[in-house]
XYZ file of C-alpha atoms in Angstrom:
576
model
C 65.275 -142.262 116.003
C 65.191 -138.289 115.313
C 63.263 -137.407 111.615
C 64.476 -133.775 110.812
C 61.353 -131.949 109.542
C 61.216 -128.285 108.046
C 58.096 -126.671 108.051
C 56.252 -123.358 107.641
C 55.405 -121.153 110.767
C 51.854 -120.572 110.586
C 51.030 -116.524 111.489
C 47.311 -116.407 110.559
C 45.255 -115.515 112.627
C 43.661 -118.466 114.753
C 42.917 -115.768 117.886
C 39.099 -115.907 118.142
C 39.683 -119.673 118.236
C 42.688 -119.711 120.301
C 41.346 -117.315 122.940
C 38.248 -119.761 122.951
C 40.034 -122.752 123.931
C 39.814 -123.963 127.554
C 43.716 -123.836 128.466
C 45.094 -126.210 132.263
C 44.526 -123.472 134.973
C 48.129 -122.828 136.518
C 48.436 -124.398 140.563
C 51.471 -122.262 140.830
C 51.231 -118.887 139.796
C 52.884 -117.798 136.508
C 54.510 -114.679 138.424
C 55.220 -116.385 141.153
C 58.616 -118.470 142.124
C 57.854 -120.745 144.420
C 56.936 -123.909 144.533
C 59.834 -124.789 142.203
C 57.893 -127.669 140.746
C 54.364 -126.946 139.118
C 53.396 -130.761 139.580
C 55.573 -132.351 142.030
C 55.559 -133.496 145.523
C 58.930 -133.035 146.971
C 60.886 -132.522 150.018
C 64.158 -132.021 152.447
C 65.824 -130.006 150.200
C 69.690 -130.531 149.653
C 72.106 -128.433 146.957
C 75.381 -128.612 145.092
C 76.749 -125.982 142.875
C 78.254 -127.775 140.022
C 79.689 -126.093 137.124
C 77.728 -122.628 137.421
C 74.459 -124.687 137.680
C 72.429 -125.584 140.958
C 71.132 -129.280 141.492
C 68.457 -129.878 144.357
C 67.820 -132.884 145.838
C 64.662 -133.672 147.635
C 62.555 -136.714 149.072
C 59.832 -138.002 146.805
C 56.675 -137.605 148.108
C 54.917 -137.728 144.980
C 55.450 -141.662 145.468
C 53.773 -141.480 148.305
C 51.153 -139.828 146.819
C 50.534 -142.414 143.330
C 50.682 -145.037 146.339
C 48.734 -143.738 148.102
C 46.037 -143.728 145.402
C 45.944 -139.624 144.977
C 44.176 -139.039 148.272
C 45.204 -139.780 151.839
C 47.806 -138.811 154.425
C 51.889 -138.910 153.656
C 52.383 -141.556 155.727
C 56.433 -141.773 154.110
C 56.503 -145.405 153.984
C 56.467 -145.982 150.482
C 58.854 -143.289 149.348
C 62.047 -144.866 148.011
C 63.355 -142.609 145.683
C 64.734 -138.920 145.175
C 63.933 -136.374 142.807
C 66.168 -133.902 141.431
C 66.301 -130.561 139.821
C 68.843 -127.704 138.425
C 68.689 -124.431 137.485
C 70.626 -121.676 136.096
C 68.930 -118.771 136.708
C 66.671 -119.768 139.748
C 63.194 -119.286 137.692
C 63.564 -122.116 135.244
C 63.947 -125.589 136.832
C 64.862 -128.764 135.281
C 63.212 -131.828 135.884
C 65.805 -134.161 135.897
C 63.567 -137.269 136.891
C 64.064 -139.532 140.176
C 66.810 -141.478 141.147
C 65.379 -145.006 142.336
C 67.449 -145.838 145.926
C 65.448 -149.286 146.441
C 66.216 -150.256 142.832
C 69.816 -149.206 143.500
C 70.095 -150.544 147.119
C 68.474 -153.644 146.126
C 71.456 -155.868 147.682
C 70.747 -154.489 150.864
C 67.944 -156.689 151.193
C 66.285 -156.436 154.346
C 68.264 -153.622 155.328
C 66.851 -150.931 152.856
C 64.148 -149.380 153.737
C 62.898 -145.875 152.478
C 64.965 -142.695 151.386
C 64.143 -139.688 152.633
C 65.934 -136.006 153.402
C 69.077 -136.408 151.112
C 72.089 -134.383 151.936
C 74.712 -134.171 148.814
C 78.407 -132.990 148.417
C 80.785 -133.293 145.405
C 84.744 -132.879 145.180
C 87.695 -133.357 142.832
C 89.330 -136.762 144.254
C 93.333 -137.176 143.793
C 93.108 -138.407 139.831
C 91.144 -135.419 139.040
C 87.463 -137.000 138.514
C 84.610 -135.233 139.726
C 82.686 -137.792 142.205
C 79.401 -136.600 143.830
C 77.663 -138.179 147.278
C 74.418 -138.231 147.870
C 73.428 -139.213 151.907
C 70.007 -140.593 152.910
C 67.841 -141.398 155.358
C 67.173 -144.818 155.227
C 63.893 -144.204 157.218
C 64.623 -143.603 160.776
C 66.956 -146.166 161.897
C 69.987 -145.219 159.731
C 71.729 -143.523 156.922
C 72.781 -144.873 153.707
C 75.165 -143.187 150.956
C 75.125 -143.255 146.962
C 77.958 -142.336 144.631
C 77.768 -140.879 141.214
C 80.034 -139.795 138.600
C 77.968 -136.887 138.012
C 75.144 -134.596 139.744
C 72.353 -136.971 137.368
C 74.273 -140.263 137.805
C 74.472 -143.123 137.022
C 73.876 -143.275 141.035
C 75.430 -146.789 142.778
C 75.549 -147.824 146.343
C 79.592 -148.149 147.237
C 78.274 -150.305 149.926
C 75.898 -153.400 150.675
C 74.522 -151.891 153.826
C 74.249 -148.366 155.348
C 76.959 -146.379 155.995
C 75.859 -145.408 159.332
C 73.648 -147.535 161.674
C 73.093 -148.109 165.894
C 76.287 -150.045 165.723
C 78.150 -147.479 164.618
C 80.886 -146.032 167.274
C 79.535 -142.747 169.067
C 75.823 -143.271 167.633
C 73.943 -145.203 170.751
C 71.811 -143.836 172.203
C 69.825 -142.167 168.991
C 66.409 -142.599 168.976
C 66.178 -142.357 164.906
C 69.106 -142.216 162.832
C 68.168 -140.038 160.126
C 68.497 -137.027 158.443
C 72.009 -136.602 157.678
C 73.520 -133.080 156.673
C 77.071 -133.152 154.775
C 79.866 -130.975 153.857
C 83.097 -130.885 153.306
C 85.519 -128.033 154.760
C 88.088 -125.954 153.537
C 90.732 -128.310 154.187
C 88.904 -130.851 152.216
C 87.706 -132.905 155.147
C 84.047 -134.138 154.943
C 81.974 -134.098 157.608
C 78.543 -135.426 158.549
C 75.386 -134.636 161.480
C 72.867 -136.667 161.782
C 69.650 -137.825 164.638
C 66.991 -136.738 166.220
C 63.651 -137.976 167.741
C 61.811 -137.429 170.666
C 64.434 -137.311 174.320
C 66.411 -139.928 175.394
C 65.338 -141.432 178.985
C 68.169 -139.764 180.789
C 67.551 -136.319 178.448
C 64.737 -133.444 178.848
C 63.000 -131.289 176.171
C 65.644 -128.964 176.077
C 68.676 -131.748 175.536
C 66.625 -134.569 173.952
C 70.411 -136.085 172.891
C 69.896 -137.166 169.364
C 72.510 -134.972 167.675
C 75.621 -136.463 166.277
C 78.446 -135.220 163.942
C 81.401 -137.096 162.924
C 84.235 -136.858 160.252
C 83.687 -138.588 156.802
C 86.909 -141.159 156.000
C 88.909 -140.182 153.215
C 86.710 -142.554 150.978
C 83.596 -140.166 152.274
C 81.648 -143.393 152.232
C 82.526 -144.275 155.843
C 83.243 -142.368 159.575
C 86.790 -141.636 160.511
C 86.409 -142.250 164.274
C 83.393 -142.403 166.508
C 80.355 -139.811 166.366
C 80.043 -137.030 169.138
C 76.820 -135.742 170.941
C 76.057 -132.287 169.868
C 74.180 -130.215 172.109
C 71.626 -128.742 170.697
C 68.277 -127.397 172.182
C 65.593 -128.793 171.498
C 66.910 -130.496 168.521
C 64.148 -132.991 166.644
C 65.360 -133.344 163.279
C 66.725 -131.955 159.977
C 69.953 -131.658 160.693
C 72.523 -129.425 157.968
C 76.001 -128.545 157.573
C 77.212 -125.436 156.440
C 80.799 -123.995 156.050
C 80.750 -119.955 156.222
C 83.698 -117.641 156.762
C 85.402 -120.968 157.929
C 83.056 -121.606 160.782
C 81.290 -124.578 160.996
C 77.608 -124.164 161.108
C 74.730 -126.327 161.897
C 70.845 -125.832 161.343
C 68.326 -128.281 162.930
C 64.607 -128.074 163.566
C 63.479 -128.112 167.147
C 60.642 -129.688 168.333
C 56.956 -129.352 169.022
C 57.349 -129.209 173.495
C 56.832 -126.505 175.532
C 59.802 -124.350 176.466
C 59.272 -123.940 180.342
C 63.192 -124.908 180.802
C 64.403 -122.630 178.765
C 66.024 -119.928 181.159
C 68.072 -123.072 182.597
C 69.778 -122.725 179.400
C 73.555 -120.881 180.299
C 74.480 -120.606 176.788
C 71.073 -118.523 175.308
C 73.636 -116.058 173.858
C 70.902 -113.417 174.487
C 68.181 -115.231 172.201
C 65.213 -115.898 173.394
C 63.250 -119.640 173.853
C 63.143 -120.759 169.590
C 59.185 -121.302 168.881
C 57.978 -124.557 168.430
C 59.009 -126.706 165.461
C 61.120 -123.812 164.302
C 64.066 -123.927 162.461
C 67.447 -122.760 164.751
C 71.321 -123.088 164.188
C 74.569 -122.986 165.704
C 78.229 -122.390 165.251
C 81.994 -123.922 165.921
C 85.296 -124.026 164.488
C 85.998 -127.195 166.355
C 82.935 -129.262 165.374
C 84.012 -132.476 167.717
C 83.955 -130.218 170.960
C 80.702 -130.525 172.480
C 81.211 -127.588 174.257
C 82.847 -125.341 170.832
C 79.408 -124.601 170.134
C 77.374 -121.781 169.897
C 73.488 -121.543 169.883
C 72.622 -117.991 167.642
C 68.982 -118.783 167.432
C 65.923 -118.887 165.094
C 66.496 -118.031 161.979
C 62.913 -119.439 160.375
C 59.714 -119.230 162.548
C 57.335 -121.852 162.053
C 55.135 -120.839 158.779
C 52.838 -123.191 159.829
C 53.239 -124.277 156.380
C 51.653 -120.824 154.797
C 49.021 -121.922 156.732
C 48.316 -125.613 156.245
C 48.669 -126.797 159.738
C 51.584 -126.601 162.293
C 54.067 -128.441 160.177
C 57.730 -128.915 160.318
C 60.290 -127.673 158.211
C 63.729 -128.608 156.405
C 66.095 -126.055 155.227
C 69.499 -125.916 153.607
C 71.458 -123.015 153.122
C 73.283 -122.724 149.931
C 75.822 -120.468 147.987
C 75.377 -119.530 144.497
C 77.277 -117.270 142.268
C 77.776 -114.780 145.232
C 73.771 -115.066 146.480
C 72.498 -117.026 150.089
C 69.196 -119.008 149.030
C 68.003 -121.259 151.903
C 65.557 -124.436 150.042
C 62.948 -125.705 152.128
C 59.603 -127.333 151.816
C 55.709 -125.966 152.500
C 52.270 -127.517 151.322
C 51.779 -124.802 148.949
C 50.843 -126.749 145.615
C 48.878 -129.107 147.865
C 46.747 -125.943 149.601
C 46.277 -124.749 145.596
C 45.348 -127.755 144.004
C 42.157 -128.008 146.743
C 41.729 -124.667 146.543
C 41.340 -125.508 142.855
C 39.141 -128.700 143.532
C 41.719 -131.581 141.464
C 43.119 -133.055 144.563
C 41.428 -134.990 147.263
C 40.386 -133.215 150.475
C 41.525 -136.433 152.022
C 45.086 -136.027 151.088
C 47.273 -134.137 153.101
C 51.409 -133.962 153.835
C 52.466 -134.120 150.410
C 55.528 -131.019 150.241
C 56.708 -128.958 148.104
C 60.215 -127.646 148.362
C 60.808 -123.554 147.856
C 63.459 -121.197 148.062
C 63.709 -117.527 148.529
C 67.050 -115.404 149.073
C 68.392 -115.601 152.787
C 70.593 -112.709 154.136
C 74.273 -114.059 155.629
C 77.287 -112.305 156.774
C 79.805 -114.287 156.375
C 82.281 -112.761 158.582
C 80.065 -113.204 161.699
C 78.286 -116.229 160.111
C 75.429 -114.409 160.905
C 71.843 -115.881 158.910
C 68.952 -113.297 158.604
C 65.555 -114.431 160.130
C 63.772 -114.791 157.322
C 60.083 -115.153 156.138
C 59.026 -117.632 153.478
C 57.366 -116.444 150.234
C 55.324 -117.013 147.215
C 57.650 -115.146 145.278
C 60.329 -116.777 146.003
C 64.181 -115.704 144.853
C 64.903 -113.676 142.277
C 65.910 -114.302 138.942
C 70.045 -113.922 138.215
C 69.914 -114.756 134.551
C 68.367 -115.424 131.512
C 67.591 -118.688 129.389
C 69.906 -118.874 126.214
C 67.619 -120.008 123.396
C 70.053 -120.703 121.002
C 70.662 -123.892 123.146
C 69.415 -127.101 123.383
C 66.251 -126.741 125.824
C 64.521 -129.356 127.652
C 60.588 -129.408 127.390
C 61.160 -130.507 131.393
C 62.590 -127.226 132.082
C 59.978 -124.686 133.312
C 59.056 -121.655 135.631
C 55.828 -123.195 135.717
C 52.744 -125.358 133.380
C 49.262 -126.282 132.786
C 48.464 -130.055 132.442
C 51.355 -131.665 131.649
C 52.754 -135.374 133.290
C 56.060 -136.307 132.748
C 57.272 -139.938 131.248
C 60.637 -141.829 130.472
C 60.112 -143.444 127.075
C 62.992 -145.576 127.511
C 61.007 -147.128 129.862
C 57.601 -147.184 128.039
C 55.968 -150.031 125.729
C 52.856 -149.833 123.122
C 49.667 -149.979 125.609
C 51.345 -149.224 128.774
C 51.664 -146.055 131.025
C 55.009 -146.039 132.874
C 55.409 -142.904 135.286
C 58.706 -141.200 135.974
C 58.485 -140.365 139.228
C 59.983 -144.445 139.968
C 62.640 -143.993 137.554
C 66.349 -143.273 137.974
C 67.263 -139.309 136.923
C 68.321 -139.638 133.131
C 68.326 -137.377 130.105
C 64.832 -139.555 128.852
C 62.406 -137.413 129.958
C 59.811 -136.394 127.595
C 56.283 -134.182 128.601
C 53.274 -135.703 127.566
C 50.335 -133.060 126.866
C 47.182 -133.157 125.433
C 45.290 -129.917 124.007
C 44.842 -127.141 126.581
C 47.792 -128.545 128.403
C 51.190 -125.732 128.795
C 54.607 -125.261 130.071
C 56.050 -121.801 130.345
C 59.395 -120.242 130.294
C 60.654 -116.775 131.545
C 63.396 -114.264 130.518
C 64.297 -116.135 126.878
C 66.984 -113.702 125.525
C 66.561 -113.532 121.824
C 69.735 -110.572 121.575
C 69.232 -108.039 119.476
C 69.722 -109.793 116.168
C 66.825 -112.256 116.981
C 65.883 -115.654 116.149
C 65.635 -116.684 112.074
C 63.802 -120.179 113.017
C 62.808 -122.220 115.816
C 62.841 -126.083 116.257
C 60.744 -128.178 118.297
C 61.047 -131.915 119.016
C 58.381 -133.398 119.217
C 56.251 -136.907 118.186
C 52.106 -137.623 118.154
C 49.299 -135.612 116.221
C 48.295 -132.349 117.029
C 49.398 -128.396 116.777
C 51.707 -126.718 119.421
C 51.655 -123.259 119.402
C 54.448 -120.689 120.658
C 52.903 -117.495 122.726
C 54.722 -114.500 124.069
C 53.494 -112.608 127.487
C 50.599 -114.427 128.010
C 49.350 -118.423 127.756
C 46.496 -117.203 125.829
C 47.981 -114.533 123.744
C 47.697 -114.797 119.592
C 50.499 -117.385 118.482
C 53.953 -116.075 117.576
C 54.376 -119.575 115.651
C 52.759 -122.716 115.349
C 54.160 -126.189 114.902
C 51.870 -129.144 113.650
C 52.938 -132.319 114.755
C 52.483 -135.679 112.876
C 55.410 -138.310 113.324
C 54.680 -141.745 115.751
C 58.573 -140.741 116.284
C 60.406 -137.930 117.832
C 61.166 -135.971 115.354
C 63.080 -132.145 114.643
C 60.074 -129.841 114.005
C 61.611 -126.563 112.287
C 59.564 -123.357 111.340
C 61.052 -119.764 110.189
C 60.065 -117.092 112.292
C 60.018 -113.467 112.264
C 63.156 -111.737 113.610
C 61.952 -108.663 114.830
C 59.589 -110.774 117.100
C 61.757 -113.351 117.998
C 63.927 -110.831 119.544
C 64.681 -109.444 123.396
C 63.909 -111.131 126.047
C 60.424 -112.654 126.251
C 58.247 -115.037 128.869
C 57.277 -118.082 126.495
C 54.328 -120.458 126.435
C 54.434 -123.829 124.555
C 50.359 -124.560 124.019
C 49.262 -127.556 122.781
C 46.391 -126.634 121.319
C 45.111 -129.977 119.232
C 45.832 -133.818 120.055
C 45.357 -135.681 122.907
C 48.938 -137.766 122.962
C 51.218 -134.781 121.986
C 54.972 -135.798 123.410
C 57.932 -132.885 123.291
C 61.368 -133.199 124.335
C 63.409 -130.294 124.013
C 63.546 -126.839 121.755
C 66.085 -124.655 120.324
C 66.120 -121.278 118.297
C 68.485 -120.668 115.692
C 70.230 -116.817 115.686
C 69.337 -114.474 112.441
C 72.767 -113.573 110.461
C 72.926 -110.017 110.266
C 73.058 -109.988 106.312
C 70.492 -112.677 106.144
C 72.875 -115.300 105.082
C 74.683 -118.270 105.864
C 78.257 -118.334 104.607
C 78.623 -121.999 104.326
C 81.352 -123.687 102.097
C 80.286 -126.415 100.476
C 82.569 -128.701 101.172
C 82.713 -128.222 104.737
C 82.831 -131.807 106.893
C 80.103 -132.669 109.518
C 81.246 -131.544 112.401
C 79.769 -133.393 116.017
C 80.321 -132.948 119.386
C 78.627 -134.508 122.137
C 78.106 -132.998 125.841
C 76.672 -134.443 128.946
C 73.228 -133.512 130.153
C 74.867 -130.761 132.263
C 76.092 -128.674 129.390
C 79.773 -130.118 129.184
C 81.403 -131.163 126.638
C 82.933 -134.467 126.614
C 86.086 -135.877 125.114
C 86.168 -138.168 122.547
C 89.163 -139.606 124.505
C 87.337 -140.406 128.109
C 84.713 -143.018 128.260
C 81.255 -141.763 128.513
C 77.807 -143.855 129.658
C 74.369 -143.491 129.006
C 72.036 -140.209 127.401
C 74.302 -137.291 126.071
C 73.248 -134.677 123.216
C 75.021 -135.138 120.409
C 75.150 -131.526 118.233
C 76.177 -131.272 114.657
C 76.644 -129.658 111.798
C 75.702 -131.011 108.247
C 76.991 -130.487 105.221
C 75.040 -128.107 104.238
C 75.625 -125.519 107.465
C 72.778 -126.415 109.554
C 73.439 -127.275 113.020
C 71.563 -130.171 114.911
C 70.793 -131.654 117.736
C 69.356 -134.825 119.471
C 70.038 -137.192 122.568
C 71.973 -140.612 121.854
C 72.543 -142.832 124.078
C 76.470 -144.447 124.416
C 77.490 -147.837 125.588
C 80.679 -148.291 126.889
């Protein structure tokens, strides 16, 4: 139930008070890029470019972490679900929520385990529906696959068992059977790698024999034909796929042993020994030919983490709108939420996954050595305010813990990060508590008024520049449902591009779901005839719109217009 409630913007002056307040201290830095989450552990990063926006996929270590009781090592165990993300502009991520595998791989019984290091692919399939894949490693003894209609779900297991397992043709001997890497090539073929572990009994260190590749079927939830041995130096895990300049090309991390066999190597290709637990990759244009590939090196040293220990690594490269970003994972947020005494000293392994911009010539499918950052990528865009935005999408925050309130009852605390990815997100914050949004483009003509949705008791304030900057407008919030907030604001302020800060700045059970500005007229008024119908049309919570013709499941946002002109919007959810 939405309540649509228009209210005065508040522009007096509440600074002395404002700049009093004790505001969440930031764990990742508000001019900074990287982690991509603010306040979660994740992992193994995977990417598909969908409709001009980029999903990432990761493991879920902050499971591990709740399990684990805030404090301890990441011992994995416990992690059975994925996490996901999108952006548009690669400085505001969505929160999209977790996908629950052992909810969803339930009828496995005995045979699920954990899901870890996703790998994910979409295509068009012959009736012209979009289907996406999403590969995982079902701890380390084999790999399972989910299907989905769309990049968010609903995600179900096509199968009551893994796809790939020790009795699968080609795959003995593997010491772990993990870690798969997808793709599918330019002839529409998928493909999938897989292994690692420490050498087989008849390997070494420098050919441990734990890589595999094999073709997808046509179904993609299946092999077409046994799996072949790749070799690969010093392979241990994380294995990718990559198509570039219609090469096949394959990135693994190698392994923590010494490299005293190295010059036995023929095929060096004039690169030296890769360090230890570094991440190195190689190239073929016939990927079942052992001997069509070719070893080009290191193309990320070991970081060591940015310093956190001698960890390893997970990368995947990934194309968007003409830019090379490789995603991996460091212990940033963990090293700056000790540095900033609210986590356990105890607790240690719990990832974060980054990205910065990789260089990559695609005509020699050549990848850059690179060097991991803080900053992270640059921004390619700006956020369209005039939009329905999600409270869950941020550059970074203060404070703030995510919930599904489909999922929560009167008395009871329900956290998200167990939940499958849905549009039911809301952020819970209490006073002090932020989230904060960069590059807003207002245009020139500005914004007349702004609407927040929101439910509790308590005052959110809108800041420009600075979290504790005078208020541009303030909302004050008093509804036990979520309701359409709407103030007027002040063109000429509301206008350009601006870094935002949502403050709660009163309350202690404050819950917002999404904003959205609405653009001044240049003469000041709406032309609106008055008897012009309600108009609605409802898109999926990845911006497209949906025919009233096709069947559609679960969240979408629904967007209006009344009767009297005014445009709206809220989330509904659809039944078939």
């Amino acid at each position: 139930m939405f309540k649509k409630l228009f209210i005065t913007a508040i522009f007096v002056t509440t600074w002395m008070q404002a700049s009093a307040q004790t505001l969440e201290k930031e764990y990742k830095a508000s001019s900074e890029g990287n982690p991509i989450s603010p306040c979660v552990f994740c992992a193994d990063p995977t990417a598909i470019d969908y409709n001009g926006r980029l999903y990432v996929y990761g493991t879920n270590d902050h499971q591990q972490y709740i399990k684990n009781g805030k404090t301890g090592g990441n011992g994995y165990g416990d992690i059975k679900s994925l996490v996901v993300f999108s952006t548009d502009d690669m400085v505001n991520w969505t929160f999209h929520g977790t996908i629950d595998v052992g909810k969803i791989c339930s009828s496995w019984g005995w045979r699920f385990a954990a899901s870890w290091a996703p790998s994910a692919i979409w295509r068009t399939n012959a009736n012209g529906e979009d289907e996406f894949f999403l590969y995982f490693a079902n701890s380390g003894g084999s790999v399972g696959v989910l299907k989905a209609p769309s990049p968010t779900g609903p995600w179900k297991s096509p199968l009551s068992k893994p796809m790939i397992d020790s009795n699968t043709p080609g795959v003995r001997p593997c010491n772990w059977i993990f870690d798969p890497g997808a793709v599918i090539d330019e002839n529409g073929q998928g493909w999938i790698a897989f292994g690692g572990g420490d050498p087989q009994a008849t390997g070494s260190k420098l050919w441990p024999g734990n890589s595999r590749i094999a073709k997808l079927n046509p179904s993609m939830t299946g092999l077409d034909g046994s799996a072949v041995n790749m070799p690969a130096p010093y392979l241990f895990e994380a294995s990718e796929l990559n198509i570039i300049g219609g090469r096949y090309v394959y990135t693994y991390n190698t392994s923590w042993s010494d490299r005293d066999d190295w010059n036995s190597f023929e095929g060096q290709n004039g690169q030296p020994a890769p360090s230890s637990c570094s991440m190195c990759y190689m190239v073929s244009d016939t990927p079942l030919d052992p001997a069509s590939w070719t070893y080009r090196g290191e193309y990320v040293p070991n970081e060591g983490n940015f310093g956190m220990g001698w960890g390893n690594n997970h990368t995947h490269l990934q194309k968007f709108k003409n830019h090379y970003y490789l995603f991996y994972h460091s212990t940033l947020l963990e090293q700056s939420l000790k540095e900033g005494g609210v986590m356990d000293s105890e607790a240690s392994g719990y990832r974060s996954i980054g990205v910065d911009e990789a260089a990559v010539n695609e005509s020699t499918q050549t990848i850059g050595k690179m060097t991991l950052t803080r900053t992270g990528a640059e921004p390619i865009g700006t956020m369209n305010p005039y939009k329905l935005q999600e409270i869950e999408t941020m550059a970074t925050c203060g404070g703030i813990s995510y919930e599904d309130f489909s999922n929560i009852s009167k008395n009871t605390s329900i956290s998200t990060l167990g939940n499958d990815a849905s549009g039911n997100l809301q952020v819970k914050m209490s006073a002090g508590d932020w989230t904060q949004v960069r590059r807003v483009d207002f245009g020139a003509k500005g914004a007349s008024s702004l609407m927040l949705r929101a439910k509790g008791e308590g005052t959110v304030e809108i800041r420009f520049g600075r979290k504790a900057a005078k208020p541009s407008a303030t909302f004050n919030i008093s509804s036990s449902d979520m309701s359409d907030y709407t103030v007027q604001v002040d063109a000429g302020k509301f206008s350009g591009s601006k870094t935002i800060y949502i403050v709660v700045t009163s309350g202690t059970d404050v819950c917002l779901d999404a904003w959205q500005a609405t653009e001044a007229q240049t003469s000041g008024i709406n032309n609106v005839t008055a008897d012009e119908p309600v108009r609605r049309q409802c898109y999926d919570l990845s911006g497209r719109r949906l025919s009233p013709t096709r069947p559609h499941q679960g969240i979408v946002i629904e967007q209006y217009t009344d009767e009297t002109g005014r445009m709206h919007s809220r989330k509904k959810q659809l039944q078939r």
